[in-house]
Tab-separated table of C-alpha atoms in Angstrom:
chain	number	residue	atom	x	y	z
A	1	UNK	CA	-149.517	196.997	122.032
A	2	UNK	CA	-149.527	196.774	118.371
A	3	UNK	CA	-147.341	193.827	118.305
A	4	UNK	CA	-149.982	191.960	120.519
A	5	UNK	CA	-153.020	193.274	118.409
A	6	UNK	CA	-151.202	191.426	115.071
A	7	UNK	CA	-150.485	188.185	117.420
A	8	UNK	CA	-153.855	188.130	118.421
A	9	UNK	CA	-154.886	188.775	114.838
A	10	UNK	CA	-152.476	185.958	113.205
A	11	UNK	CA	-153.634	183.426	116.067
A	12	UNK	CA	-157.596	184.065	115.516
A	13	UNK	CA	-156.463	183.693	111.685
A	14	UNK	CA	-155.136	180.368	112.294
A	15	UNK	CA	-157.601	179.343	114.783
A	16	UNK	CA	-160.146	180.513	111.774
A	17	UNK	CA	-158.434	177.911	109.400
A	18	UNK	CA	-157.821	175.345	111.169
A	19	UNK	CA	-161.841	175.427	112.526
A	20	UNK	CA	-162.581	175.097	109.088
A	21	UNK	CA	-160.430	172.057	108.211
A	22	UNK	CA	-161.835	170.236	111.143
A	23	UNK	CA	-165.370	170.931	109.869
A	24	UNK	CA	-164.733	170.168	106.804
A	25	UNK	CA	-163.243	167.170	107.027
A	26	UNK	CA	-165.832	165.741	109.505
A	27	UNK	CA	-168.827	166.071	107.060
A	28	UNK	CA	-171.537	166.485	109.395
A	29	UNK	CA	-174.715	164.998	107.913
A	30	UNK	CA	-177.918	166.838	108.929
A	31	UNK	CA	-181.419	165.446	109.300
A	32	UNK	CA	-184.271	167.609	108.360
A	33	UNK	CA	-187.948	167.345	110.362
A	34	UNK	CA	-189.669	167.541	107.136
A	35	UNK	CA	-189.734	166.779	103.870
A	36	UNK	CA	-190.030	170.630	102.372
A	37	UNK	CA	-187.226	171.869	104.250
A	38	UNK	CA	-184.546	168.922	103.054
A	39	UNK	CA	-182.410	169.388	100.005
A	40	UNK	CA	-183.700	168.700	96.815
A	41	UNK	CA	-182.673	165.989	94.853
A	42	UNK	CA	-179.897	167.387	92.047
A	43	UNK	CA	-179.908	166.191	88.164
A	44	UNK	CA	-178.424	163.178	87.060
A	45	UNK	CA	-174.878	164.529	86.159
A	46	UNK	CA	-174.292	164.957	89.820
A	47	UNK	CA	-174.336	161.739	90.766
A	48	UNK	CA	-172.136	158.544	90.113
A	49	UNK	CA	-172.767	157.148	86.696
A	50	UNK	CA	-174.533	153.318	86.351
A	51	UNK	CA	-175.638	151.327	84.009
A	52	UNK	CA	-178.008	148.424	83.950
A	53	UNK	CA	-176.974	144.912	83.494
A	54	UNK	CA	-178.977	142.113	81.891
A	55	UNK	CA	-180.868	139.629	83.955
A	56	UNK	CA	-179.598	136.824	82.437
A	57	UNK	CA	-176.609	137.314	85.346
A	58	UNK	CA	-179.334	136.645	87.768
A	59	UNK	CA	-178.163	132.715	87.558
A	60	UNK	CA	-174.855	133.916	89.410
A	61	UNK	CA	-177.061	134.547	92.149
A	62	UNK	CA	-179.060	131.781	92.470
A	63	UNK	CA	-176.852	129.224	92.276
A	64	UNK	CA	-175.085	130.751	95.470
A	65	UNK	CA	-178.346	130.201	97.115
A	66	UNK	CA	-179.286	126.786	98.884
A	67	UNK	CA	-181.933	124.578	97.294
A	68	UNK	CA	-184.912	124.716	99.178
A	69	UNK	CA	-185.840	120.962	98.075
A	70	UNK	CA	-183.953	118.525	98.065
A	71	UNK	CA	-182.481	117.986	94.656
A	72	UNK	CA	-182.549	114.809	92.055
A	73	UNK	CA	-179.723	112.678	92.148
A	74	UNK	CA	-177.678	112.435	88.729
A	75	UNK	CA	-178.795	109.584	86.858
A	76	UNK	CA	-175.669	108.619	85.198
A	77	UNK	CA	-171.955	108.587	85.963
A	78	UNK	CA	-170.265	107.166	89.199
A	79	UNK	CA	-170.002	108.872	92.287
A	80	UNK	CA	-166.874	108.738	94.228
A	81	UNK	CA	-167.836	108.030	97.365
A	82	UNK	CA	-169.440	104.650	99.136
A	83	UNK	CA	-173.225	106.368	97.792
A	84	UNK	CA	-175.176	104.361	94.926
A	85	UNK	CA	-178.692	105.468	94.026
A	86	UNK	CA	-181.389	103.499	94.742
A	87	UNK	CA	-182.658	101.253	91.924
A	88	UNK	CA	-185.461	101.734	89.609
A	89	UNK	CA	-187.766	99.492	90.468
A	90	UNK	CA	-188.419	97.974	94.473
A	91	UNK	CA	-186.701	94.321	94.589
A	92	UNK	CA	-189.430	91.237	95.356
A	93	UNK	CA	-189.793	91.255	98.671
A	94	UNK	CA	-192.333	91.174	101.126
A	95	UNK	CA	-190.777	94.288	102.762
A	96	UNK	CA	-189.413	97.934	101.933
A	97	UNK	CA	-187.286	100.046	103.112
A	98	UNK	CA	-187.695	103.138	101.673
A	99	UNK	CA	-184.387	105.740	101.483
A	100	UNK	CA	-184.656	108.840	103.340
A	101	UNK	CA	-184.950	112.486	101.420
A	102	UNK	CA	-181.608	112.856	100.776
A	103	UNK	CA	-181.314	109.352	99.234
A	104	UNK	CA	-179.586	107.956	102.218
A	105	UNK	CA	-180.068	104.709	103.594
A	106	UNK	CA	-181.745	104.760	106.868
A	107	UNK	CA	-179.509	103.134	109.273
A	108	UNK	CA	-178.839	105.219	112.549
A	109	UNK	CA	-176.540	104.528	115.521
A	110	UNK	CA	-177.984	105.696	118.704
A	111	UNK	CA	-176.511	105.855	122.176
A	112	UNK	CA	-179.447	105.321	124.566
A	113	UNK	CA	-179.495	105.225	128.555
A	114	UNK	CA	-177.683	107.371	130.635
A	115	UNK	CA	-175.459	105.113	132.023
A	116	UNK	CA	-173.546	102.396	131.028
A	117	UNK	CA	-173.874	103.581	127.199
A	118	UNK	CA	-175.594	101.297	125.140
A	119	UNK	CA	-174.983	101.531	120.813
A	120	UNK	CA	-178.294	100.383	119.056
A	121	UNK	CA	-178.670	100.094	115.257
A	122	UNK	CA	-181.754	101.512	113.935
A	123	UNK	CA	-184.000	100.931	110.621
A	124	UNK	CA	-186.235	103.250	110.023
A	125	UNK	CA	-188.561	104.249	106.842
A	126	UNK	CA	-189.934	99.881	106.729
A	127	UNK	CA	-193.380	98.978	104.853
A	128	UNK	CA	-194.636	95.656	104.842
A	129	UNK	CA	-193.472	92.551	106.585
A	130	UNK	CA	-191.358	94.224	109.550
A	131	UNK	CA	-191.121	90.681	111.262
A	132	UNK	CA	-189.838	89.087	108.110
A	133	UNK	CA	-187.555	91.970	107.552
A	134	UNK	CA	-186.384	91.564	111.495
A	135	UNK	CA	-185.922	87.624	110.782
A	136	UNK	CA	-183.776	88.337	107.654
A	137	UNK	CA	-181.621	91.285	109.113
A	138	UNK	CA	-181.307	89.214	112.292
A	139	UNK	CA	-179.741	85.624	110.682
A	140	UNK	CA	-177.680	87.840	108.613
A	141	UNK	CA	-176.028	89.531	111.367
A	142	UNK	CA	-175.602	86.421	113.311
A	143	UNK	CA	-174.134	84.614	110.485
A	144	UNK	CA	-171.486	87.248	110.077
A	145	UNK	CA	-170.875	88.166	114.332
A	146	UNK	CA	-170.884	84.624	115.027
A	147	UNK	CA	-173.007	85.746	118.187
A	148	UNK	CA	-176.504	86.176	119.267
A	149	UNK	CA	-178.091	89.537	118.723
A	150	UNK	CA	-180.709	90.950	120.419
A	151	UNK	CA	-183.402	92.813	118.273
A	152	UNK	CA	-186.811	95.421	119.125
A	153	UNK	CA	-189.301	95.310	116.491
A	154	UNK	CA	-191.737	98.143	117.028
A	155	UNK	CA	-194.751	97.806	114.740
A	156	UNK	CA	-196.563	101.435	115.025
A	157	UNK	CA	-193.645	103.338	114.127
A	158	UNK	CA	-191.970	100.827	111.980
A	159	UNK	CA	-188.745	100.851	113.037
A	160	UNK	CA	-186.093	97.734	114.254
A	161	UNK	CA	-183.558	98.385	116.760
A	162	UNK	CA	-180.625	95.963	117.168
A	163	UNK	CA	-178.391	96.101	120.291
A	164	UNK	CA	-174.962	96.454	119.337
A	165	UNK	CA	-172.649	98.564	116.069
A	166	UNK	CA	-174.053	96.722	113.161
A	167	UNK	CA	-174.710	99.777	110.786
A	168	UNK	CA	-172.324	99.267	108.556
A	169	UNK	CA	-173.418	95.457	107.990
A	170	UNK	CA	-177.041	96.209	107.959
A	171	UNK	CA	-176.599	98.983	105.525
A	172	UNK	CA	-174.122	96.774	103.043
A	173	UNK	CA	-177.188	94.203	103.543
A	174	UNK	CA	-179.964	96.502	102.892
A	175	UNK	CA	-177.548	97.657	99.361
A	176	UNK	CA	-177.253	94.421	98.122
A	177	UNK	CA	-181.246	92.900	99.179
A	178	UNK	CA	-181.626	96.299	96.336
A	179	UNK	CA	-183.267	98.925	98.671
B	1	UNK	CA	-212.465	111.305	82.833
B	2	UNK	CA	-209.891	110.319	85.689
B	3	UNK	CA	-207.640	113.005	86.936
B	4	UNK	CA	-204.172	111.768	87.955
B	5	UNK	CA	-201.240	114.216	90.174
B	6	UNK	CA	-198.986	111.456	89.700
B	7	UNK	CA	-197.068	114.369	88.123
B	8	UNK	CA	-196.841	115.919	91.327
B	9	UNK	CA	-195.459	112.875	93.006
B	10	UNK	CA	-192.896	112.477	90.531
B	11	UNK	CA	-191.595	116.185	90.854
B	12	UNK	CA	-191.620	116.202	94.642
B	13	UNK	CA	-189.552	112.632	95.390
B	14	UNK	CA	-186.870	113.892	93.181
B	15	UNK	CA	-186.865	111.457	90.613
B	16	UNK	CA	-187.229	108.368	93.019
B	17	UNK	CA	-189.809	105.829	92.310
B	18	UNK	CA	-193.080	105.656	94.242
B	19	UNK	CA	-192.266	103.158	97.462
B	20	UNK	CA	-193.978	99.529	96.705
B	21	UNK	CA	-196.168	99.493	99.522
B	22	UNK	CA	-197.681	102.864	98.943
B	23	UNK	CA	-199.459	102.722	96.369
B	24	UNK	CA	-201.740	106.173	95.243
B	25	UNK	CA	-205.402	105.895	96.786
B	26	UNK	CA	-207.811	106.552	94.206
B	27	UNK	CA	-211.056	108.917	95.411
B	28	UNK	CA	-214.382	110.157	93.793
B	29	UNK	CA	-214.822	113.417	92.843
B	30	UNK	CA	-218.322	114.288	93.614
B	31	UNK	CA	-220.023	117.874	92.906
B	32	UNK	CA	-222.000	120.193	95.051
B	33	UNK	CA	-224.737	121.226	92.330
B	34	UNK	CA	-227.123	118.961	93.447
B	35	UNK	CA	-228.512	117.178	96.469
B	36	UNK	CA	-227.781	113.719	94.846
B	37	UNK	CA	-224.164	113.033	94.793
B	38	UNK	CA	-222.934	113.256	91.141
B	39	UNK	CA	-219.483	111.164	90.481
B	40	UNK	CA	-217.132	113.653	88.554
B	41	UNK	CA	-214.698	111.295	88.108
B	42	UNK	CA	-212.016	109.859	89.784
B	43	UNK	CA	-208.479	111.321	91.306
B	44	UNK	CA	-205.395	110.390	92.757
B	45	UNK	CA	-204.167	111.084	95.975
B	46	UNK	CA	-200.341	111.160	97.331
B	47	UNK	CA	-199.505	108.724	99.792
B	48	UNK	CA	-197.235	110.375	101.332
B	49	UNK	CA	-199.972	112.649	102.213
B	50	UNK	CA	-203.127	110.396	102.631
B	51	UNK	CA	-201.868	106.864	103.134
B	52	UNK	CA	-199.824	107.021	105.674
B	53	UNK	CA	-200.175	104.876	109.220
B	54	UNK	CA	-201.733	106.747	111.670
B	55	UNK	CA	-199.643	107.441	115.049
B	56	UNK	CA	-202.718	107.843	117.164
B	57	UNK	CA	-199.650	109.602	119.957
B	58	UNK	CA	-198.968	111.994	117.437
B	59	UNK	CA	-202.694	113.188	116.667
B	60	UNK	CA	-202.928	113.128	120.644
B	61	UNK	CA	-200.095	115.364	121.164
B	62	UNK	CA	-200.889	118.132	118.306
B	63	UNK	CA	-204.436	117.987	119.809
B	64	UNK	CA	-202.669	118.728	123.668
B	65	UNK	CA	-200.796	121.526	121.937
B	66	UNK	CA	-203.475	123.045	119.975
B	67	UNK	CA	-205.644	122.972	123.347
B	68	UNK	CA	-202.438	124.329	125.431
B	69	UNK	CA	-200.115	126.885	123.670
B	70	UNK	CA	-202.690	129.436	123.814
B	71	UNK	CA	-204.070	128.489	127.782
B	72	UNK	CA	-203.681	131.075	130.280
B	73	UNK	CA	-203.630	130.656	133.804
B	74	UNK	CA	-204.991	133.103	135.654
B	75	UNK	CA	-205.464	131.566	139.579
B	76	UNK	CA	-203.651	133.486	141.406
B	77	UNK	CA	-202.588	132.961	145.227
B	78	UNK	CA	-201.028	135.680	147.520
B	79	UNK	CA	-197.618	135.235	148.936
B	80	UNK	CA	-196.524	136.386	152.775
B	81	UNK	CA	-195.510	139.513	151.488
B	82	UNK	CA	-198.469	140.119	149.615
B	83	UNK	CA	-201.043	138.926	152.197
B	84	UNK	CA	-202.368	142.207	153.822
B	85	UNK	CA	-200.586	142.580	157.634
B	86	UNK	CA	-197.779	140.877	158.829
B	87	UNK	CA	-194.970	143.999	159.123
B	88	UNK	CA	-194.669	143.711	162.714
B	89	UNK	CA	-193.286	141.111	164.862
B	90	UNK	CA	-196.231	139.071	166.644
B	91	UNK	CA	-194.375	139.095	169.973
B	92	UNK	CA	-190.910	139.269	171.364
B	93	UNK	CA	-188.473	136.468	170.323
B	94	UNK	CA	-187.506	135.550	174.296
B	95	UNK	CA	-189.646	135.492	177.362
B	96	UNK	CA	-193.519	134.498	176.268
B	97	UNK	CA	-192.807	130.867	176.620
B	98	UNK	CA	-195.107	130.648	173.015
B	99	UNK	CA	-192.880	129.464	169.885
B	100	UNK	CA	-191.514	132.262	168.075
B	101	UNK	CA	-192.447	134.261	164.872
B	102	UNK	CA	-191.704	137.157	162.486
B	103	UNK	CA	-194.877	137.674	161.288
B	104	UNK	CA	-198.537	136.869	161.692
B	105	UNK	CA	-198.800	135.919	157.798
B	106	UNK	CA	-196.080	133.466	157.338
B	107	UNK	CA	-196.821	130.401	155.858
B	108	UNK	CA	-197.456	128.148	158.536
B	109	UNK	CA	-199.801	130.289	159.530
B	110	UNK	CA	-203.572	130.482	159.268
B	111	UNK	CA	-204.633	133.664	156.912
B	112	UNK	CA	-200.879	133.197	155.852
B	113	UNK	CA	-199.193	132.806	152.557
B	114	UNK	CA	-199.078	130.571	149.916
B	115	UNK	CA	-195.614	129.434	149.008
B	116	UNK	CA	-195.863	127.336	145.512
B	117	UNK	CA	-199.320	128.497	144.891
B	118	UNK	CA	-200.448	129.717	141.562
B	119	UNK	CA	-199.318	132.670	140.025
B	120	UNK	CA	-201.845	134.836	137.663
B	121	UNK	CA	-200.622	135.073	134.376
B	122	UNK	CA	-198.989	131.835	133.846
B	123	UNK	CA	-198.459	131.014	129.962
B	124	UNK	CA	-198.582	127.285	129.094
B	125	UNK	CA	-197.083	128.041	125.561
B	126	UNK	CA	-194.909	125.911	123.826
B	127	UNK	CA	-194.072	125.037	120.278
B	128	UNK	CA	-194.529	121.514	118.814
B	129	UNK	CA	-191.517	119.626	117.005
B	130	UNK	CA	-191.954	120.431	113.203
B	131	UNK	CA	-192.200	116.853	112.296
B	132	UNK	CA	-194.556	116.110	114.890
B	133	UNK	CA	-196.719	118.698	113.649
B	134	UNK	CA	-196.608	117.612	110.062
B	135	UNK	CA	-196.772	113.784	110.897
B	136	UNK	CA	-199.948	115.153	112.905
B	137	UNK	CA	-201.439	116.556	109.232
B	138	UNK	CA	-200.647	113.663	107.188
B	139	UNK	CA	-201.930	110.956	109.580
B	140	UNK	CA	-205.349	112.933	110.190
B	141	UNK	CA	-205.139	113.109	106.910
B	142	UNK	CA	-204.800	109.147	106.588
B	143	UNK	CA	-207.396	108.456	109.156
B	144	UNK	CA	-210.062	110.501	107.799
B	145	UNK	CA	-209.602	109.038	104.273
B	146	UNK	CA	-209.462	105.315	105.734
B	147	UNK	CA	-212.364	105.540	107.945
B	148	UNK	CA	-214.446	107.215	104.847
B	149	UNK	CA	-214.196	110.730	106.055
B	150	UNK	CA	-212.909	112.439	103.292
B	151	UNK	CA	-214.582	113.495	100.174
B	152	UNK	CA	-213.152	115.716	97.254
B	153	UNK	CA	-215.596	117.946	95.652
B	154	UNK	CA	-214.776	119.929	92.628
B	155	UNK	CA	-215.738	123.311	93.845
B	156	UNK	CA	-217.802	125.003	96.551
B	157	UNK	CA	-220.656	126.290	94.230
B	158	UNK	CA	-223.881	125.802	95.505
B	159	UNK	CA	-227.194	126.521	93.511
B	160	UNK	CA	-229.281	128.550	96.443
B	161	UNK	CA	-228.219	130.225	99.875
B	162	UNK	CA	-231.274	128.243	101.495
B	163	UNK	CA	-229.485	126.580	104.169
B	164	UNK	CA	-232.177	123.902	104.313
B	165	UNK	CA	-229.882	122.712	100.712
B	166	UNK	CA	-226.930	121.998	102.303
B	167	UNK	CA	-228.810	120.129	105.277
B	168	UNK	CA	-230.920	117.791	103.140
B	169	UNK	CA	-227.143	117.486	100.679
B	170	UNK	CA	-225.276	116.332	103.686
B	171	UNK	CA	-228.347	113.760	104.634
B	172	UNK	CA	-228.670	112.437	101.437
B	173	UNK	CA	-224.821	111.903	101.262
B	174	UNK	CA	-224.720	110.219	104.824
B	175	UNK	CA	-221.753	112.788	105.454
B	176	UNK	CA	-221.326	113.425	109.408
B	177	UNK	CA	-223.453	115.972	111.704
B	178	UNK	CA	-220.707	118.452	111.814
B	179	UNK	CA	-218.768	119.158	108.161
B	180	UNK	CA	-216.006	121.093	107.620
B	181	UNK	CA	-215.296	122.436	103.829
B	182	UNK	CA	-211.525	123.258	102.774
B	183	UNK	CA	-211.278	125.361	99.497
B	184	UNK	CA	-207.466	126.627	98.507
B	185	UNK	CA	-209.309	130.451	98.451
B	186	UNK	CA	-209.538	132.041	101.811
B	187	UNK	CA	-212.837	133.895	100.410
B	188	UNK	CA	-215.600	131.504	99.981
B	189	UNK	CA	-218.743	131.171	97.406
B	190	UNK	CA	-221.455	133.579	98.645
B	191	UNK	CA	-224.100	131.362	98.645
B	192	UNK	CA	-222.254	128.307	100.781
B	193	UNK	CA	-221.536	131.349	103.061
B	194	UNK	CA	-224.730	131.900	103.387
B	195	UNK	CA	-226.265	128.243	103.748
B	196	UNK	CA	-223.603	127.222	106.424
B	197	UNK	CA	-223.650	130.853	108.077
B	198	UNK	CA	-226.647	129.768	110.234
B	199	UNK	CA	-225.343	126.523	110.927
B	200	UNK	CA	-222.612	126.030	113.415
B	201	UNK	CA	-222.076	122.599	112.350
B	202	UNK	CA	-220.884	123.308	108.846
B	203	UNK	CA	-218.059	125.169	108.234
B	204	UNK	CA	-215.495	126.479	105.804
B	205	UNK	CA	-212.093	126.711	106.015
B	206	UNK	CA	-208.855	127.698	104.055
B	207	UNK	CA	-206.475	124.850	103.529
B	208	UNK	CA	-203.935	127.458	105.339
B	209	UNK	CA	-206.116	126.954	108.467
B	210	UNK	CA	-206.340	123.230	108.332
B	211	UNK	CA	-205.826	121.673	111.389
B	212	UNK	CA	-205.724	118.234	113.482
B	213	UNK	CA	-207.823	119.359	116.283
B	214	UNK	CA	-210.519	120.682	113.519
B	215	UNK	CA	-210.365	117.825	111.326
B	216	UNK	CA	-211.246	115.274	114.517
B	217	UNK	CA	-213.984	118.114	115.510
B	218	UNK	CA	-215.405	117.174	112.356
B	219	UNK	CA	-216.840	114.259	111.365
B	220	UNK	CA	-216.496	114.907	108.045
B	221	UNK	CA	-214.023	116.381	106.017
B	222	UNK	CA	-214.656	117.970	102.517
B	223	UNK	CA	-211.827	118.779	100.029
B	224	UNK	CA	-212.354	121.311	96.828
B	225	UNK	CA	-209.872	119.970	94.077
B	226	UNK	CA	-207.769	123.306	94.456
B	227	UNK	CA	-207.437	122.317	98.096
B	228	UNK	CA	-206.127	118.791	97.492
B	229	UNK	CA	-203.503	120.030	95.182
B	230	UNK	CA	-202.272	122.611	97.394
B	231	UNK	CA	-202.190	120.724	100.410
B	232	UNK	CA	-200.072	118.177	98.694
B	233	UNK	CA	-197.826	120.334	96.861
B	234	UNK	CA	-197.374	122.075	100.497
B	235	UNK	CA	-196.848	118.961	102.374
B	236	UNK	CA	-194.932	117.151	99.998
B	237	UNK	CA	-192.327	120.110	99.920
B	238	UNK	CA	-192.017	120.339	103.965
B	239	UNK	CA	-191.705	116.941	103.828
B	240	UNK	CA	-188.274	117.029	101.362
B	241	UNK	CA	-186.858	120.419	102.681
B	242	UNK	CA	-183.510	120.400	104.608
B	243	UNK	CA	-184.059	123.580	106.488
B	244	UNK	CA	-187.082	122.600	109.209
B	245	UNK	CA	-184.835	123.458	111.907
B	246	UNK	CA	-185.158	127.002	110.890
B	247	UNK	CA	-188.647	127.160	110.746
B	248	UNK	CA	-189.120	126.610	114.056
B	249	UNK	CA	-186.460	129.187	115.334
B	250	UNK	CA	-188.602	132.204	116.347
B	251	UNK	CA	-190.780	129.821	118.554
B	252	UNK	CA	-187.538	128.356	120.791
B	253	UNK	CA	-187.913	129.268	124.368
B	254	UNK	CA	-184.887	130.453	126.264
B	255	UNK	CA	-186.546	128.087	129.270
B	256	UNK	CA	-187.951	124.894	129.451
């Protein structure tokens, strides 16, 4: 009998300790319904230690963060790639082609119609003489395909569409006419 | 005393010169003191902003979508299951010799249901390309200044709240029946907001609120200087960000 009372004694013992490991180590976080009955915050020793930093380290920051305008080019020094800026001042021509906001040239190679896939060249961003533009663009091309090409000048949106791949020439064209 | 924003220009191309075809328009600056128009002196306008062609199909759309992204159907038709009756079969399926039915309020019916009929609440909402809508601004924007529309005042301080003064002002001026004012500031003078309160023809506006469907409303269209710089400094920069797409994320539809 006794020997059952101390079993039953050393088991609710352990059962005791091992209750309170499990509570402890779960950490139960409580949620109060109002503000009087939470805990109070504690003085300052009781908590992690920090320290301010200047704001000069803000720059690390920013210059993570994407512009939200499209930045200036630099003015000096080569770049790498096939890119040059555009020049200074607009060449003396009865057209203009002006460069898109992230100083590209605009040429575009579209696929239109569903079927039978056809690949147009497009120029886009054009003040001025469109036609003459067309006519200029148009011999040039010719010249170098050493075939006829078939062009869509539309005068409201100012835009000219040639049938066929011809972006790279009419971009090397529009570079060197100083747009 | 001539007022340039070239400085504007210059900070929003990034560095690029001014295209040759495009050159600044150059506008009055008239003040709102007295009933005789008073020249200020003289100011330069963007472009970009106010010389730009006008795509008469672009107005026309941002005026459709205006008109439709807040329209609400609410016709509403009854289907067969809605149509009061028609549980029960009319008669049996064999025997009658008559053509056979389920129920007295199908469609083919008389009294029956609609099939593709209207259904109350239908939403015509949808959200305008970003460019479209900005395109929309800046060739409004064009238009009005071309066809002599647009007039920049220096601020929107009137003398009385008589609203017989702003009448005999816009007379004298040969400025259109109906005028709408855009100042930067979202609260207005007291005294213009007094004048134009009676009129329904004059109003005032934030440049926040401008609009292509209340700019053609308008026959006239009447700029503060604070306005003109702010709508340029805001148009200028949606026209040279990278990140449109974004803008326009909340509005996609999961359906077409």
């Amino acid at each position: 009998m006794a020997s059952v009372a101390a079993r039953s004694f050393v088991f609710r013992q352990q059962m005791n300790t091992r209750r309170f490991d499990f509570a402890s180590c779960l950490n139960i976080k409580s949620f109060y319904s109002s503000y009087s009955a939470n805990p109070k915050e504690k003085s300052p020793e009781n908590y992690t230690q920090y320290h301010e930093v200047s704001s000069d380290n803000w720059k690390f920051v920013e210059r993570l963060k994407p512009p939200t305008v499209v930045p200036s080019f630099p003015k000096n020094g080569s770049c790498f790639s096939d890119w040059t800026p555009p020049p200074d001042t607009p060449p003396n021509l009865p057209y203009f082609v002006k460069r898109t906001k992230n100083f590209m040239v605009p040429v575009y190679l579209n696929f239109e119609a569903v079927r039978n896939q056809r690949k147009i060249t497009m120029v886009k961003h054009i003040e001025g003489d469109i036609w003459a533009l067309e006519k200029a663009i148009k011999s040039h091309l010719e010249e170098v395909t050493k075939r006829q090409v078939v062009s869509q000048v539309h005068e409201v949106a100012m835009y000219i569409k040639f049938r066929g791949d011809y972006v790279l020439h009419v971009k090397k064209w529009l570079l060197n006419a100083g747009f | 005393m001539i007022l340039s924003l070239y400085g504007a220009w210059q900070k929003n191309c990034g560095g690029a010169f001014p295209p040759k075809f495009k050159a600044p328009r150059q506008v009055w600056v008239s003040n709102m003191d007295t009933v005789e128009e008073e020249k200020l002196g003289l100011i330069d306008l963007h472009p970009e902003v106010f010389a730009e062609r006008p795509r008469v199909d672009i107005i026309h759309e941002n005026v459709r979508w205006q008109q439709l992204y807040r329209h609400v159907s609410y016709a509403n038709t009854k289907m067969r299951y809605e149509v009061r009756g028609g549980g029960k079969k009319p008669r049996q399926q064999k025997g009658s010799g008559r053509s056979r039915h389920g129920s007295i309020r199908s469609p083919i019916w008389r009294g029956g249901g609609i099939v593709h009929g209207p259904r109350s609440p239908t939403p015509y909402f949808y959200m305008l390309g970003f460019n479209t809508r900005l395109n929309g601004l800046r060739s409004t924007l064009s238009a009005k200044l071309a066809q002599d529309d647009l007039h920049i005042v220096d601020s929107l301080d009137i003398p009385t709240d008589d609203p017989s003064y702003l009448e005999k002002l816009v007379e004298e001026r040969g400025w259109g029946p109906a005028v709408l004012f855009v100042d930067d500031n979202d609260i207005m003078p007291l005294n213009i907001t007094a004048a134009s309160d009676s009129h329904g023809h004059y109003n005032l506006m934030p440049v926040y609120g401008l609009n292509v469907y209340s700019m053609l409303k308008h026959h006239t269209l009447v700029l503060t200087l604070a306005a003109v710089e702010r709508l340029e400094e805001r148009l200028l920069f949606h026209l040279n960000r990278n990140d449109a797409a974004s803008a326009g994320q909340k509005y996609k539809l999961d359906s077409v």
